[in-house]
Coordinates of C-alpha atoms in Angstrom, one line a residue:
X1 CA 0.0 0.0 0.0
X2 CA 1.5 3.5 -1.0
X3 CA 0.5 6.9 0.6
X4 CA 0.7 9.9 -2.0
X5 CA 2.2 12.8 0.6
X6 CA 0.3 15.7 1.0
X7 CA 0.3 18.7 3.2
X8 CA -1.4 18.4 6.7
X9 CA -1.3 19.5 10.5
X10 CA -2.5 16.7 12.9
X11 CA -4.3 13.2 11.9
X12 CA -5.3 10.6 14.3
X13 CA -6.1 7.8 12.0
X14 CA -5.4 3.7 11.4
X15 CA -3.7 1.8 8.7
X16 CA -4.0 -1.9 8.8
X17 CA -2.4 -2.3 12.7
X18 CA -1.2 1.4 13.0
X19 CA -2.5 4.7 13.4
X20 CA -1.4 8.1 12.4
X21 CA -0.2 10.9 14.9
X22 CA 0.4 14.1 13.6
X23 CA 0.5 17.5 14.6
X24 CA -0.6 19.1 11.1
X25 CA -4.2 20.1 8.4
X26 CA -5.3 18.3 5.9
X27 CA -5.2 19.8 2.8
X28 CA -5.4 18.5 -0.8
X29 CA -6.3 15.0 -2.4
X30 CA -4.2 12.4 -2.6
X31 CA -3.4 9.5 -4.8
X32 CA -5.6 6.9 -6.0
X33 CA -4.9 3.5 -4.5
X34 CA -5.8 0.1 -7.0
X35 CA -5.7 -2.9 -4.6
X36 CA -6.7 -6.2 -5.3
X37 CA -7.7 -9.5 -3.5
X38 CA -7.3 -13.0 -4.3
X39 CA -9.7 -15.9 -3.1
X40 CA -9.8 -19.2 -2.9
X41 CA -12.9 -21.5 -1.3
X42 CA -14.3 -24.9 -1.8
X43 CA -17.6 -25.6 -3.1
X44 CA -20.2 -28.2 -2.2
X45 CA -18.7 -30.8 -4.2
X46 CA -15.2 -30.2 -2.9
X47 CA -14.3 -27.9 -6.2
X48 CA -11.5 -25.6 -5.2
X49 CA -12.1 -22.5 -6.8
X50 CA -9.3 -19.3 -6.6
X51 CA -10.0 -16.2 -8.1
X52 CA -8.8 -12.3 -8.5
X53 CA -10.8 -9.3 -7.4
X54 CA -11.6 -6.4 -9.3
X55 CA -9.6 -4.0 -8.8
X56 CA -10.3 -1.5 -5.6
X57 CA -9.8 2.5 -5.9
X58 CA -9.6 4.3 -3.1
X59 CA -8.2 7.8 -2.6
X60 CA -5.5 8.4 0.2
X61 CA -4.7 11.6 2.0
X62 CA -1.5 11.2 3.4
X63 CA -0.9 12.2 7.5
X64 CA 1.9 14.4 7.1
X65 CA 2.0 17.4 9.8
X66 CA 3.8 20.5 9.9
X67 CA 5.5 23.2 12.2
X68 CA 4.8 26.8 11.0
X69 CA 4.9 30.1 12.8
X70 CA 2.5 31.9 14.8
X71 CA 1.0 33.9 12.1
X72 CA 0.7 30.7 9.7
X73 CA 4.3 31.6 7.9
X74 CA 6.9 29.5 7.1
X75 CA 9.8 29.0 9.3
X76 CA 13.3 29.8 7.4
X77 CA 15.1 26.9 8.4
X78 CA 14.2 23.5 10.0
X79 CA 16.9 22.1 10.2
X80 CA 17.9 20.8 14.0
X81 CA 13.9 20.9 14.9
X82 CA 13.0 17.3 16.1
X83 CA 9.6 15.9 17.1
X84 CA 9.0 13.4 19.5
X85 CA 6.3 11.4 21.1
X86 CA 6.3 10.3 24.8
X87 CA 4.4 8.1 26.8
X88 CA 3.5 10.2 30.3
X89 CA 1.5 9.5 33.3
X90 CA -1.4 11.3 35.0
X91 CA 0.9 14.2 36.1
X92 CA 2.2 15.4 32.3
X93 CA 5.5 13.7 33.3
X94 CA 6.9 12.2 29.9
X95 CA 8.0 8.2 30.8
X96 CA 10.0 7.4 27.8
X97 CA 9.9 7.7 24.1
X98 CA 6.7 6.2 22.6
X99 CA 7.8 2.9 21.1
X100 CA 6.3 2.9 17.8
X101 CA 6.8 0.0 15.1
X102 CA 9.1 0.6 11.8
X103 CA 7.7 1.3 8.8
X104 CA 9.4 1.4 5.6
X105 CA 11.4 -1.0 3.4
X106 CA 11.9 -4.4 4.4
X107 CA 8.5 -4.2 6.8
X108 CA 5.0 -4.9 6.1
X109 CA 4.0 -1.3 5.6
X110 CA 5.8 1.0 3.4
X111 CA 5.8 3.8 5.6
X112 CA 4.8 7.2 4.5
X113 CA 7.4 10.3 4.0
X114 CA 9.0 12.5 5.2
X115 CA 9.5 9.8 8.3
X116 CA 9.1 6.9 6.0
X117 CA 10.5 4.6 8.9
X118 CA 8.3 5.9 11.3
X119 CA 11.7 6.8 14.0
X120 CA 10.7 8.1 17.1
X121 CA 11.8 11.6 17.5
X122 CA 11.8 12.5 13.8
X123 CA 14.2 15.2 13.2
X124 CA 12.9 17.7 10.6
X125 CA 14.8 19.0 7.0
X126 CA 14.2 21.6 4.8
X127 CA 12.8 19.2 2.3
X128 CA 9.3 19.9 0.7
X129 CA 7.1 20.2 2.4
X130 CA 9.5 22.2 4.7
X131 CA 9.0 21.3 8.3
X132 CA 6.7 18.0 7.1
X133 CA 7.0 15.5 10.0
X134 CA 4.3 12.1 10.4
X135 CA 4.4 9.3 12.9
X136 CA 1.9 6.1 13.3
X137 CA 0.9 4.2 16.8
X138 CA 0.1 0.1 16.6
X139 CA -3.4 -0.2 17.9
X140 CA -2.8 -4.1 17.9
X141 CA -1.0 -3.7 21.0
X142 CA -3.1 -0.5 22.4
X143 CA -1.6 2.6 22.1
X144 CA -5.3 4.0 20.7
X145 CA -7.2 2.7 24.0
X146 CA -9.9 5.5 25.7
X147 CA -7.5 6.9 28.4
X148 CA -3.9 7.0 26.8
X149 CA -1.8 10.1 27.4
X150 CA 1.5 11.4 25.0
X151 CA 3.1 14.1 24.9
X152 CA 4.2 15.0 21.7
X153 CA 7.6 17.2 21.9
X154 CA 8.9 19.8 19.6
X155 CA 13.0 20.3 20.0
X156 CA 14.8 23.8 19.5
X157 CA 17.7 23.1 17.5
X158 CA 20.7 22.5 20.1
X159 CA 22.5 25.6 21.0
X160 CA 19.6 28.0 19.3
X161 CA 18.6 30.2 22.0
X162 CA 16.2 32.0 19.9
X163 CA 13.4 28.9 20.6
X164 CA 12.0 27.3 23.2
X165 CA 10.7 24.4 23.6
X166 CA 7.1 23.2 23.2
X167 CA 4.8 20.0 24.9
X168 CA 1.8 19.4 23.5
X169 CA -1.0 16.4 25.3
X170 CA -2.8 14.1 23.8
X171 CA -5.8 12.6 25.4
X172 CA -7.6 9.6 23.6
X173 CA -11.2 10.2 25.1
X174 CA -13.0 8.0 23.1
X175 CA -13.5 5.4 20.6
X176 CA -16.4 3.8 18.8
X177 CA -15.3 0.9 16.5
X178 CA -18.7 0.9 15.1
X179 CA -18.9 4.2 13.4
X180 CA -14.5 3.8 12.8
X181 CA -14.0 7.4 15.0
X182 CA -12.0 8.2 17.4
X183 CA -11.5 11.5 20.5
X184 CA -9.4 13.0 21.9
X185 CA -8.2 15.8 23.5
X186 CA -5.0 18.3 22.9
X187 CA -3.7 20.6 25.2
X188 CA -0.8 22.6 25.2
X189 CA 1.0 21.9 28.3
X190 CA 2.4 25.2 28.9
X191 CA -0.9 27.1 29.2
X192 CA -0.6 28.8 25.7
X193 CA -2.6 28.6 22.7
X194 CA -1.9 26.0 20.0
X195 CA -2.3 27.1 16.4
X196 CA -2.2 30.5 16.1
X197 CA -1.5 34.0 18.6
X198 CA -4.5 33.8 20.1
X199 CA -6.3 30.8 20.1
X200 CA -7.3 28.6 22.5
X201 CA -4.6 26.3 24.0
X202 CA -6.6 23.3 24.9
X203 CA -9.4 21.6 22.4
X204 CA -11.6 18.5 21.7
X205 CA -12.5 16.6 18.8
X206 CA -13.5 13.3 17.0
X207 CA -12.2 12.1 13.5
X208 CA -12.4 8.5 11.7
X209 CA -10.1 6.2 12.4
X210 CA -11.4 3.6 9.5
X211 CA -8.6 1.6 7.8
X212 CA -7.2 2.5 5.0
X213 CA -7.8 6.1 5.4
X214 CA -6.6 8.9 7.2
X215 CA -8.7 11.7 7.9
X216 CA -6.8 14.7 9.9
X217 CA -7.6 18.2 11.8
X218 CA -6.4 21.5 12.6
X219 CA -3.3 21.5 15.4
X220 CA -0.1 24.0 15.2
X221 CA 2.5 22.3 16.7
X222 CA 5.5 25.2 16.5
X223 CA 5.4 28.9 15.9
X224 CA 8.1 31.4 15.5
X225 CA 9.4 34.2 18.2
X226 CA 6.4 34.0 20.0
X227 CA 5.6 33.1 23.7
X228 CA 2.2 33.0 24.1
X229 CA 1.4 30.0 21.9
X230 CA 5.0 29.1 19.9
X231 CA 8.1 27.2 20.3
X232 CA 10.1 30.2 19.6
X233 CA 11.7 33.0 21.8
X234 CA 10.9 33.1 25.2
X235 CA 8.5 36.1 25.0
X236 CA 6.9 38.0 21.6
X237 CA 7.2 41.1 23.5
X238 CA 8.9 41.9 26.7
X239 CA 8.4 44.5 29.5
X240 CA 11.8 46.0 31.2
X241 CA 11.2 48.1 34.6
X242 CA 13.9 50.3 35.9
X243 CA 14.4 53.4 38.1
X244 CA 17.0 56.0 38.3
X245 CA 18.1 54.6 42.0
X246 CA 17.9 52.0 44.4
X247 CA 17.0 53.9 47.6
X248 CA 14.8 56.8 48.2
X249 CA 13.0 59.0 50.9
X250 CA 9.9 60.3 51.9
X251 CA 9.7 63.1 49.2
X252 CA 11.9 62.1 46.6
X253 CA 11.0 62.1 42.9
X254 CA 11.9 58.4 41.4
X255 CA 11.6 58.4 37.4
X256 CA 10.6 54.8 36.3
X257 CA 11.9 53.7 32.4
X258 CA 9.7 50.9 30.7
X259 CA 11.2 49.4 27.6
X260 CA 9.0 47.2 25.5
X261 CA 11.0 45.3 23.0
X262 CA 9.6 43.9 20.0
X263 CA 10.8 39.7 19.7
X264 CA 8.8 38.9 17.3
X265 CA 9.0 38.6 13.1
X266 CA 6.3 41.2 12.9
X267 CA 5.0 44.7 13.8
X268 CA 3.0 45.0 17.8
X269 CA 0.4 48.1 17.8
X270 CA -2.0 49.1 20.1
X271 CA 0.7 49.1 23.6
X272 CA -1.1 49.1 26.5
X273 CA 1.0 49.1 29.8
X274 CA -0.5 48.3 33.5
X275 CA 1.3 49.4 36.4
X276 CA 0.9 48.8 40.4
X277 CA 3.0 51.3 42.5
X278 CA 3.1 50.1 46.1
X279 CA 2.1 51.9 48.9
X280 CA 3.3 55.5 49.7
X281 CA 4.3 56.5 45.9
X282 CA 2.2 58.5 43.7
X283 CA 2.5 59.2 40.1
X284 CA 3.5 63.1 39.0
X285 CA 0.7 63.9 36.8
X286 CA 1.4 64.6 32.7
X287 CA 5.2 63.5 33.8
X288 CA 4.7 60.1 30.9
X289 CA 7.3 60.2 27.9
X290 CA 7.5 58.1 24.9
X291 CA 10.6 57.6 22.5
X292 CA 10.4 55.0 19.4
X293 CA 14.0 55.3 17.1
X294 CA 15.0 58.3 18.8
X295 CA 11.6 60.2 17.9
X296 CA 8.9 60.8 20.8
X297 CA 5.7 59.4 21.1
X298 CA 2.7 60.7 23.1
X299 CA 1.5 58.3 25.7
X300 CA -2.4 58.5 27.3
X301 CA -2.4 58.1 30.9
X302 CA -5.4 57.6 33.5
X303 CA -4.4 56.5 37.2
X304 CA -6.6 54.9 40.1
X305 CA -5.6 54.4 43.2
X306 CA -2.4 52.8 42.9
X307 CA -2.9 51.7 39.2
X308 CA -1.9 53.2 36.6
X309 CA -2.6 52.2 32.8
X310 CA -0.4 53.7 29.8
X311 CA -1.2 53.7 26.2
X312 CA 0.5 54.6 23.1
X313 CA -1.3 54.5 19.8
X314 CA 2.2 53.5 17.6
X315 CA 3.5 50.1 15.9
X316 CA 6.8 48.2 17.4
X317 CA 8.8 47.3 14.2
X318 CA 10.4 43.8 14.6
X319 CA 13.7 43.9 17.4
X320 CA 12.6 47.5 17.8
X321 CA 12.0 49.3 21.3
X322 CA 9.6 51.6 22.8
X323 CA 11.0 53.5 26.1
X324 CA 8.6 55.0 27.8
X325 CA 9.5 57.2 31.1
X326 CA 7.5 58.9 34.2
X327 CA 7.7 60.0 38.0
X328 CA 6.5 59.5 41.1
X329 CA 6.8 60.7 44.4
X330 CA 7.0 59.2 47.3
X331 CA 5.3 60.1 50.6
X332 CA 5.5 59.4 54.1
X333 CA 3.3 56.2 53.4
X334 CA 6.2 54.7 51.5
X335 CA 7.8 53.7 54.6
X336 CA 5.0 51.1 55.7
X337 CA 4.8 49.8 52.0
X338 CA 6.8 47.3 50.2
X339 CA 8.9 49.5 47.8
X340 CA 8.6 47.5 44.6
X341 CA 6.9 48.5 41.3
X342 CA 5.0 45.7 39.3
X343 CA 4.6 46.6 35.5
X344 CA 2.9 44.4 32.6
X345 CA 2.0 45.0 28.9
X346 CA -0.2 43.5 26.1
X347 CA 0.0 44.6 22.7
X348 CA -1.6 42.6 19.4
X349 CA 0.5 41.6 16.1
X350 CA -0.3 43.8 13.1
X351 CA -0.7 40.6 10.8
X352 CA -3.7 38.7 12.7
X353 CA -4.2 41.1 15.4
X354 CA -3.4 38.4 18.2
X355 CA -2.7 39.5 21.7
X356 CA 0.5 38.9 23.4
X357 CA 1.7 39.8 26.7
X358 CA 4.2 40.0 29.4
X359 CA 5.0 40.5 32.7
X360 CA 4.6 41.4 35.4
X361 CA 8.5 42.9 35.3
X362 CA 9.6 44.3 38.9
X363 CA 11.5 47.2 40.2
X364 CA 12.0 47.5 43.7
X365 CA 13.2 50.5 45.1
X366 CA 14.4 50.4 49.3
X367 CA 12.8 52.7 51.1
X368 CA 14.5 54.5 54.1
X369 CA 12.8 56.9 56.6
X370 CA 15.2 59.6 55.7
X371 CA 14.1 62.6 58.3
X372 CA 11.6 60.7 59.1
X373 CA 13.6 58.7 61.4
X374 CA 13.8 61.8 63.8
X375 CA 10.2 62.0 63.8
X376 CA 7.3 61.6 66.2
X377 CA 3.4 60.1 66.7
X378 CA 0.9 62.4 68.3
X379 CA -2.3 60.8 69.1
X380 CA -5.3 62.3 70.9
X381 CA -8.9 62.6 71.0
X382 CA -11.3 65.7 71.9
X383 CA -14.0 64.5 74.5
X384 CA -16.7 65.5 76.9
X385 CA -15.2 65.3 80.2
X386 CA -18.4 64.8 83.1
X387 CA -16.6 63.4 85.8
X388 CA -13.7 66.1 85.2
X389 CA -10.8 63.4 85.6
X390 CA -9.4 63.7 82.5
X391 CA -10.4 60.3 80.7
X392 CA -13.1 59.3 78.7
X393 CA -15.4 56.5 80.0
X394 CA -18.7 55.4 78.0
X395 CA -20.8 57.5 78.6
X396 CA -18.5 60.5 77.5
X397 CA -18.9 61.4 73.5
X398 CA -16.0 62.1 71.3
X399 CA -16.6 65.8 69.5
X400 CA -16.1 65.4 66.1
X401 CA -14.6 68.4 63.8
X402 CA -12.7 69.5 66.6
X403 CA -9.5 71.6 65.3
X404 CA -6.0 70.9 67.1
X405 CA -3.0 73.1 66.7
X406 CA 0.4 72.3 66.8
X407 CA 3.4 74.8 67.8
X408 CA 4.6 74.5 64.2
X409 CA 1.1 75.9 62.8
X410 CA 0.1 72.4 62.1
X411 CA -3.4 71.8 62.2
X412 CA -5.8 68.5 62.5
X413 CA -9.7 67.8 62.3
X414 CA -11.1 64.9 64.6
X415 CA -13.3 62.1 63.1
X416 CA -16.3 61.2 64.5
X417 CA -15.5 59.7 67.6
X418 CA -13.0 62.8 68.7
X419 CA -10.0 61.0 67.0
X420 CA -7.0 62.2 65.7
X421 CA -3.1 61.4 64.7
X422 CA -0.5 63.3 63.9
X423 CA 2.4 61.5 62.1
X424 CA 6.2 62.7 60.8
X425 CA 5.7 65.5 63.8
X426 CA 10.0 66.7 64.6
X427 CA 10.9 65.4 68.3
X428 CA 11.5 67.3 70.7
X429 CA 9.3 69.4 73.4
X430 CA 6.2 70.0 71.4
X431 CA 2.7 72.5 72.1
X432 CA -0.7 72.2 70.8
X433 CA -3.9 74.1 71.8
X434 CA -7.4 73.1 71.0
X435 CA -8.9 75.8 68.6
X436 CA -12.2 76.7 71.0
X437 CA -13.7 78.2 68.0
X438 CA -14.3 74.8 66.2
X439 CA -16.5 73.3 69.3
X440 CA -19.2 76.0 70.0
X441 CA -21.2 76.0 72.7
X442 CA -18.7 74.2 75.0
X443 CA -14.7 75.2 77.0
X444 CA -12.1 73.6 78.7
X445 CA -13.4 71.1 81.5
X446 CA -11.1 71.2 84.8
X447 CA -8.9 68.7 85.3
X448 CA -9.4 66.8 89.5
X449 CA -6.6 64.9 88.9
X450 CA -3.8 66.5 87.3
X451 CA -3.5 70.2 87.7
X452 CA -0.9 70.5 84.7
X453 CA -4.2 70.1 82.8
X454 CA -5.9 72.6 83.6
X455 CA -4.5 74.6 80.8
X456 CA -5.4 75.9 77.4
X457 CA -2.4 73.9 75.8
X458 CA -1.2 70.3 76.3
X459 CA 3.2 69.7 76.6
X460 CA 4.5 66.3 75.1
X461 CA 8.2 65.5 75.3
X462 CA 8.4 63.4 71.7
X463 CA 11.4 61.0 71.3
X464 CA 12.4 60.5 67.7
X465 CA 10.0 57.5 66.3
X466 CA 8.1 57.8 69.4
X467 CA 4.5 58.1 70.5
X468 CA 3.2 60.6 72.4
X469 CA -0.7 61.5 73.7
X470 CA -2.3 64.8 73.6
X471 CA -5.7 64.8 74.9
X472 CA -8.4 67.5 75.4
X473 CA -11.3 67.1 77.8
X474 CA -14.2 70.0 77.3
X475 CA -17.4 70.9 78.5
X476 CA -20.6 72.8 77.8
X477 CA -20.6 76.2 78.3
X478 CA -23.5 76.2 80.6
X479 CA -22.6 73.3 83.2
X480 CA -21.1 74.2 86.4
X481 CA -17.2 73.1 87.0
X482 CA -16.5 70.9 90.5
X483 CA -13.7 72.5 92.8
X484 CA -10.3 72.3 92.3
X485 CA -8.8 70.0 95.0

């Protein structure tokens, strides 16, 4: 039996005792096949009669596959690539090279080209079709039974760090011998879509298996330069994060560089770059810059919170770069916070408009108190004093929007419950009154317990990094005061 080659992409399909699997389309015809039997039975009478059948045409589609890039295009050069099937078990682990049976001359079957021996891994040529490849499993001994696992492998060549390389799974998830079909399910191992930039990375069908004929479906196993869904570079596109240093204060100015490089054979437009800032650091506003080739390039901002999203409206030639630069500042919050910067990007090819992405890329800056180290805590509240001891109990309300002020000129609102915190205040001996004005209708309540309170003003001594209280106890206007003691 001959098989006429044609061009494919994956086949799952049986041949007297063997079936195809392939990683490749099919497309075109194939050659007619003339086949005849011969017979031989005895009759009633004990007559031995032999014969020759007509002859039987049949046409052939032969299961070759192929690797191709991302975008559907031709790799360059194949040479070095090799694909290999693996027997693995329930955790993706391959177990061995598949042992498949040889083909070819001097066998039973032919074989079928470009791996007319049927070796196990198949390394690739340039030969037409470039980057052809074919192998065929024995069901005799059952390597098509519901449940069987491969992985089929494609190989960088050795040395070539500009591809990766790729594991694809194969699930047989059914079989009927009745209607000759056969499921099963592929899935690219590394999370990543299969054929093309884009698509899924995991899918399901069910072709015949009938002998004889091979019948094939759609499966990509190699693309080029690209790292969502290709055994190629490491990344399509790849996110850099920088800053100008490695340590900063409360109120310095960081800038932050992103460089998106372009890994891939064609042109990435629509750039649109996330970025977290951690606490304490907050972006300058209109401070964004954009260079491509040494000419600038607008970039849209928006921010929220802590996120900020940048977008430039330009297409990334092929091993070209976009730089893009901004500031932050950092505040007094930055010290509590973890200090690193987490950036990602997704832009789509110009070809097929696929997505591809990277990151998160990291830049972590320390973050050192600066003169905030010599720096205090106040903490107080502003209360309703009725028993005049200087302490609130239960029963004794807060007085919200109460104004406190410092001997610096620094003022401070209470919430709701009489509250409030004064951070990054200089140590040392430090004043504050309570600004009468802001509670109306009530004054200072006197102190039974400790006279120094019965002032207008409150005196902390404030070590540096310390905490300190400052509390005010008032009362209404109207109510009568108990007697000093």
């Amino acid at each position: 039996m001959f098989l006429h080659r044609t061009q494919s992409m994956l086949l799952l399909a049986i041949l007297s005792t063997c079936a195809t699997l392939s990683l490749a389309q099919v497309a075109g015809a194939g050659t007619a096949i003339r086949n005849t039997a011969e017979y031989q039975f005895q009759d009633a009478d004990n007559n031995t009669i032999t014969g020759t059948t007509n002859q039987l045409q049949q046409t052939i589609v032969d299961p070759l596959g192929r690797l191709q890039g991302c975008g559907g295009e031709t790799l360059p050069d194949y040479v070095g690539f090799s694909v290999g099937i693996y027997d693995t078990d329930a955790n993706d682990l391959p177990q061995g090279l598949t042992p498949l049976p040889r083909t070819g001359p001097g066998t039973n079957f032919p074989g079928v080209p470009p791996n007319q021996q049927n070796v196990n891994p198949f390394f690739l040529a340039n030969d037409d079709p470039k980057g052809g490849y074919n192998f065929f499993l024995n069901r005799t001994i059952g390597q098509l039974e519901v449940g069987r696992r491969y992985i089929l492998i494609v190989n960088p060549p050795a040395g070539n760090k500009q591809f990766s390389q790729r594991q694809i799974r194969i699930v047989i998830t059914g079989r009927d011998d009745v209607a000759n079909t056969i499921s099963y399910e592929a899935t690219a191992i590394d999370g990543k879509g299969i054929s093309l930039d884009g698509e899924p990375e995991s899918f399901n069908t069910t072709v015949p298996i009938q002998d004889a004929a091979t019948t094939g479906l759609v499966l990509s196993a190699l693309s080029l330069l690209d790292r969502p869904i290709c055994v190629g570079a490491s990344q399509p596109i790849q996110i850099t994060k920088t800053a100008d240093r490695a340590a900063a204060t409360p109120g310095d100015t960081v800038i932050y560089r992103l460089s998106i490089r372009n890994l891939n054979t064609v042109g990435a437009r629509d750039i649109n770059l996330s970025d977290t800032l951690p606490l304490g650091f907050r972006y300058v506003p209109n401070s964004a810059r954009g260079e491509l080739a040494n000419v600038p390039v607008p970039i849209a901002t928006s921010e929220s919170g802590g996120n900020i999203s940048l977008n430039a409206n330009v297409e990334i030639p092929p091993n070209a770069v976009l730089n893009i630069a901004y500031a932050v500042q950092l505040n007094p919050d930055a010290v509590r916070g973890s200090g690193e910067n987490i950036a990602s990007v997704s832009v789509r090819r110009s070809d097929t408009g696929a997505i591809l992405r990277d990151g998160p890329s990291r830049a972590k800056i320390r973050v050192s108190p600066g003169l905030i180290s010599d720096c205090g805590t106040i903490i107080g509240r502003v209360f309703e004093d009725k028993n005049f001891d200087g302490e609130q109990q239960r029963d004794e309300p807060g007085m919200a929007n109460a104004v406190v002020i410092l001997d610096d000129g620094t003022r401070i609102t209470t919430d709701v419950n009489g509250l409030y915190s004064i951070a990054n205040v200089l140590s040392g001996a430090r004043t504050g009154v309570l600004d009468l004005t802001s509670v109306p209708g009530y004054t200072f309540a006197p102190n039974q317990k400790v006279k120094e309170r019965n002032s207008q003003s409150r005196l902390v001594r404030l070590a540096p990094g310390g905490l300190s209280r400052m509390n005010f106890a008032i009362m209404p206007v109207n109510s009568e005061a108990l007697p000093h003691e």
